[in-house]
Amino acid sequence: MNTERILMPKPLGSAVSCPLGADDCPIRAESQRLQDECARLRELSHTDPLTGLFNRRYMKMALEREMERSRRTGLPTSLIMIDLDYFKRINDTYGHEAGDDALKWTSGVWRKNLRRIDILCRYGGEEFAIILPGTRLHAAKRAAKRLQTALAASPVELQGRLVPLTASFGVDTYTTLEELTARNFLKRADRYLFEAKINGRNQICCQKPEAAKLTPEVTVDERSLLLGSAALPATEMNRKKQASKKG
């Protein structure tokens, strides 16, 4: 029989021993309880209590993480910002509890129409944010259209009445061909959301094709200035030498 024992300190400095491998060890049980409690608190710090979605704090961390993944892999990261249209009317007409029900209902609609890898967050109030890892702009636009269609087909029941819901969408995509912070990426997507709002709501606005093009190459003169003449192509270096002789 194994008589080796584990000694664990008590808060007051004395020690409690448990037989190695004992299933009923109170120290092991307490350790597991503390681990479970830490996991629960960590989840609460990342979760919106009303909808069960990730919260704003987690969204910002996840966006940083996915943009860093893009920089490592070269795959794009897309972001959809969503705002429910005329949500104040629901609160004013049916009350804030009904407004909460509408938010929970909408969250369920979003969940059913996203991939498992997509990161769905409640950004605040009636605004949502969705991070789509490894997703190009055209696919992100399709995802937004799918969400828009699903919401239009899913009126929420409030106080015995079916109330239609619509939303406005701002879509943007980050690629490694541009230098962009998570904060500015978020601001840019939010600008497209604002554009959808001022254009009449229930719309999808996104990065324009010209903005999605590759960033322009560094010019020869810029390259020379940054890296010196050794970095110039041979043909361009000869052209500059000839020009200097003529001058």
CSV table of C-alpha atoms in Angstrom, one decimal, residues 82-238:
chain,number,residue,atom,x,y,z
A,82,ILE,CA,-25.2,45.8,-36.5
A,83,ASP,CA,-27.7,48.1,-34.9
A,84,LEU,CA,-31.4,47.3,-34.5
A,85,ASP,CA,-33.6,49.9,-36.3
A,86,TYR,CA,-36.0,52.1,-34.3
A,87,PHE,CA,-35.4,50.1,-31.1
A,88,LYS,CA,-36.4,53.0,-28.9
A,89,ARG,CA,-39.9,52.6,-30.3
A,90,ILE,CA,-40.1,49.1,-28.8
A,91,ASN,CA,-39.0,50.3,-25.4
A,92,ASP,CA,-41.5,53.2,-25.5
A,93,THR,CA,-44.4,51.1,-26.8
A,94,TYR,CA,-44.0,47.8,-24.9
A,95,GLY,CA,-41.6,48.7,-22.1
A,96,HIS,CA,-38.0,47.9,-21.3
A,97,GLU,CA,-38.7,44.3,-20.3
A,98,ALA,CA,-40.1,43.7,-23.8
A,99,GLY,CA,-37.1,45.4,-25.2
A,100,ASP,CA,-34.9,42.9,-23.4
A,101,ASP,CA,-37.0,40.1,-24.8
A,102,ALA,CA,-36.4,41.5,-28.3
A,103,LEU,CA,-32.7,41.6,-27.8
A,104,LYS,CA,-32.6,38.0,-26.6
A,105,TRP,CA,-34.8,36.9,-29.5
A,106,THR,CA,-32.5,38.7,-32.0
A,107,SER,CA,-29.4,37.1,-30.4
A,108,GLY,CA,-31.0,33.7,-31.1
A,109,VAL,CA,-31.6,34.6,-34.7
A,110,TRP,CA,-28.0,35.7,-35.2
A,111,ARG,CA,-26.7,32.5,-33.6
A,112,LYS,CA,-28.7,30.2,-35.9
A,113,ASN,CA,-27.3,31.9,-39.0
A,114,LEU,CA,-23.5,32.0,-38.2
A,115,ARG,CA,-20.7,29.6,-38.3
A,116,ARG,CA,-19.2,28.0,-35.2
A,117,ILE,CA,-16.0,29.9,-35.7
A,118,ASP,CA,-17.7,33.3,-35.9
A,119,ILE,CA,-17.5,35.5,-32.7
A,120,LEU,CA,-20.9,37.0,-31.9
A,121,CYS,CA,-20.9,39.8,-29.3
A,122,ARG,CA,-23.3,42.3,-27.9
A,123,TYR,CA,-21.5,45.6,-28.3
A,124,GLY,CA,-23.9,47.6,-26.2
A,125,GLY,CA,-27.5,48.6,-26.1
A,126,GLU,CA,-29.1,47.3,-29.3
A,127,GLU,CA,-25.8,47.1,-31.1
A,128,PHE,CA,-24.0,43.9,-32.0
A,129,ALA,CA,-20.6,43.0,-33.4
A,130,ILE,CA,-19.6,39.9,-35.3
A,131,ILE,CA,-16.0,38.9,-36.0
A,132,LEU,CA,-15.6,36.5,-38.9
A,133,PRO,CA,-12.1,34.9,-38.9
A,134,GLY,CA,-10.6,34.0,-42.3
A,135,THR,CA,-13.4,35.8,-44.2
A,136,ARG,CA,-13.1,38.0,-47.3
A,137,LEU,CA,-15.2,41.0,-47.9
A,138,HIS,CA,-17.6,39.3,-50.4
A,139,ALA,CA,-18.3,36.5,-48.0
A,140,ALA,CA,-18.8,38.9,-45.1
A,141,LYS,CA,-21.4,40.8,-47.2
A,142,ARG,CA,-23.2,37.5,-47.9
A,143,ALA,CA,-23.2,36.7,-44.2
A,144,ALA,CA,-24.7,40.2,-43.4
A,145,LYS,CA,-27.3,39.6,-46.1
A,146,ARG,CA,-28.2,36.3,-44.6
A,147,LEU,CA,-28.6,37.8,-41.1
A,148,GLN,CA,-30.7,40.7,-42.6
A,149,THR,CA,-33.0,38.2,-44.3
A,150,ALA,CA,-33.3,35.9,-41.3
A,151,LEU,CA,-34.3,38.8,-39.0
A,152,ALA,CA,-36.9,40.1,-41.4
A,153,ALA,CA,-38.4,36.6,-41.5
A,154,SER,CA,-38.4,36.3,-37.6
A,155,PRO,CA,-40.8,38.8,-36.0
A,156,VAL,CA,-40.6,38.8,-32.2
A,157,GLU,CA,-43.7,38.2,-30.1
A,158,LEU,CA,-44.3,41.0,-27.6
A,159,GLN,CA,-47.4,41.1,-25.4
A,160,GLY,CA,-49.3,38.8,-27.8
A,161,ARG,CA,-48.3,40.7,-30.9
A,162,LEU,CA,-45.8,39.9,-33.6
A,163,VAL,CA,-43.4,42.8,-34.0
A,164,PRO,CA,-41.2,43.0,-37.1
A,165,LEU,CA,-37.5,43.8,-36.6
A,166,THR,CA,-35.0,45.2,-39.0
A,167,ALA,CA,-31.3,46.2,-38.6
A,168,SER,CA,-28.6,48.2,-40.3
A,169,PHE,CA,-25.2,46.6,-41.0
A,170,GLY,CA,-21.7,48.0,-41.5
A,171,VAL,CA,-19.2,45.5,-43.0
A,172,ASP,CA,-15.4,45.9,-43.2
A,173,THR,CA,-12.4,43.6,-43.9
A,174,TYR,CA,-8.9,43.8,-42.6
A,175,THR,CA,-6.0,42.3,-44.6
A,176,THR,CA,-2.3,42.3,-44.0
A,177,LEU,CA,-1.8,44.7,-47.0
A,178,GLU,CA,-2.7,47.6,-44.7
A,179,GLU,CA,-1.5,48.9,-41.4
A,180,LEU,CA,-4.5,49.1,-39.1
A,181,THR,CA,-5.1,49.0,-35.4
A,182,ALA,CA,-8.0,47.1,-33.9
A,183,ARG,CA,-9.4,50.4,-32.7
A,184,ASN,CA,-9.3,52.0,-36.2
A,185,PHE,CA,-10.7,48.8,-37.8
A,186,LEU,CA,-13.6,49.0,-35.4
A,187,LYS,CA,-14.1,52.8,-36.1
A,188,ARG,CA,-14.1,52.1,-39.9
A,189,ALA,CA,-16.8,49.4,-39.6
A,190,ASP,CA,-18.8,51.6,-37.4
A,191,ARG,CA,-18.6,54.4,-40.0
A,192,TYR,CA,-20.2,52.0,-42.5
A,193,LEU,CA,-22.9,51.2,-40.0
A,194,PHE,CA,-23.6,54.9,-39.6
A,195,GLU,CA,-23.8,55.2,-43.4
A,196,ALA,CA,-26.4,52.5,-43.5
A,197,LYS,CA,-28.4,54.4,-40.8
A,198,ILE,CA,-28.4,57.8,-42.6
A,199,ASN,CA,-29.2,56.1,-45.9
A,200,GLY,CA,-32.5,54.9,-44.6
A,201,ARG,CA,-31.8,51.9,-42.3
A,202,ASN,CA,-32.3,48.2,-43.0
A,203,GLN,CA,-29.3,48.4,-45.3
A,204,ILE,CA,-25.9,46.9,-45.6
A,205,CYS,CA,-23.0,49.3,-46.2
A,206,CYS,CA,-19.4,48.2,-46.6
A,207,GLN,CA,-15.9,48.9,-47.7
A,208,LYS,CA,-16.0,50.2,-51.2
A,209,PRO,CA,-14.2,48.1,-53.9
A,210,GLU,CA,-11.6,50.9,-54.4
A,211,ALA,CA,-10.8,50.8,-50.7
A,212,ALA,CA,-10.4,47.0,-50.8
A,213,LYS,CA,-7.7,47.1,-53.5
A,214,LEU,CA,-4.1,46.3,-52.7
A,215,THR,CA,-2.2,49.1,-51.1
A,216,PRO,CA,0.0,50.9,-53.7
A,217,GLU,CA,3.5,49.7,-54.2
A,218,VAL,CA,6.3,51.9,-52.8
A,219,THR,CA,7.6,54.1,-55.5
A,220,VAL,CA,11.2,53.9,-56.7
A,221,ASP,CA,12.1,57.3,-55.2
A,222,GLU,CA,10.5,56.2,-51.9
A,223,ARG,CA,12.3,52.9,-51.9
A,224,SER,CA,15.6,54.7,-52.6
A,225,LEU,CA,15.0,57.2,-49.8
A,226,LEU,CA,14.1,54.4,-47.3
A,227,LEU,CA,16.7,51.7,-48.3
A,228,GLY,CA,19.4,53.5,-50.3
A,229,SER,CA,20.4,53.0,-53.9
A,230,ALA,CA,21.4,49.4,-53.3
A,231,ALA,CA,17.7,48.6,-53.0
A,232,LEU,CA,16.9,50.0,-56.5
A,233,PRO,CA,16.4,47.6,-59.4
A,234,ALA,CA,19.5,47.6,-61.7
A,235,THR,CA,17.7,49.2,-64.6
A,236,GLU,CA,16.4,52.0,-62.5
A,237,MET,CA,19.9,52.6,-61.0
A,238,ASN,CA,21.4,52.9,-64.5
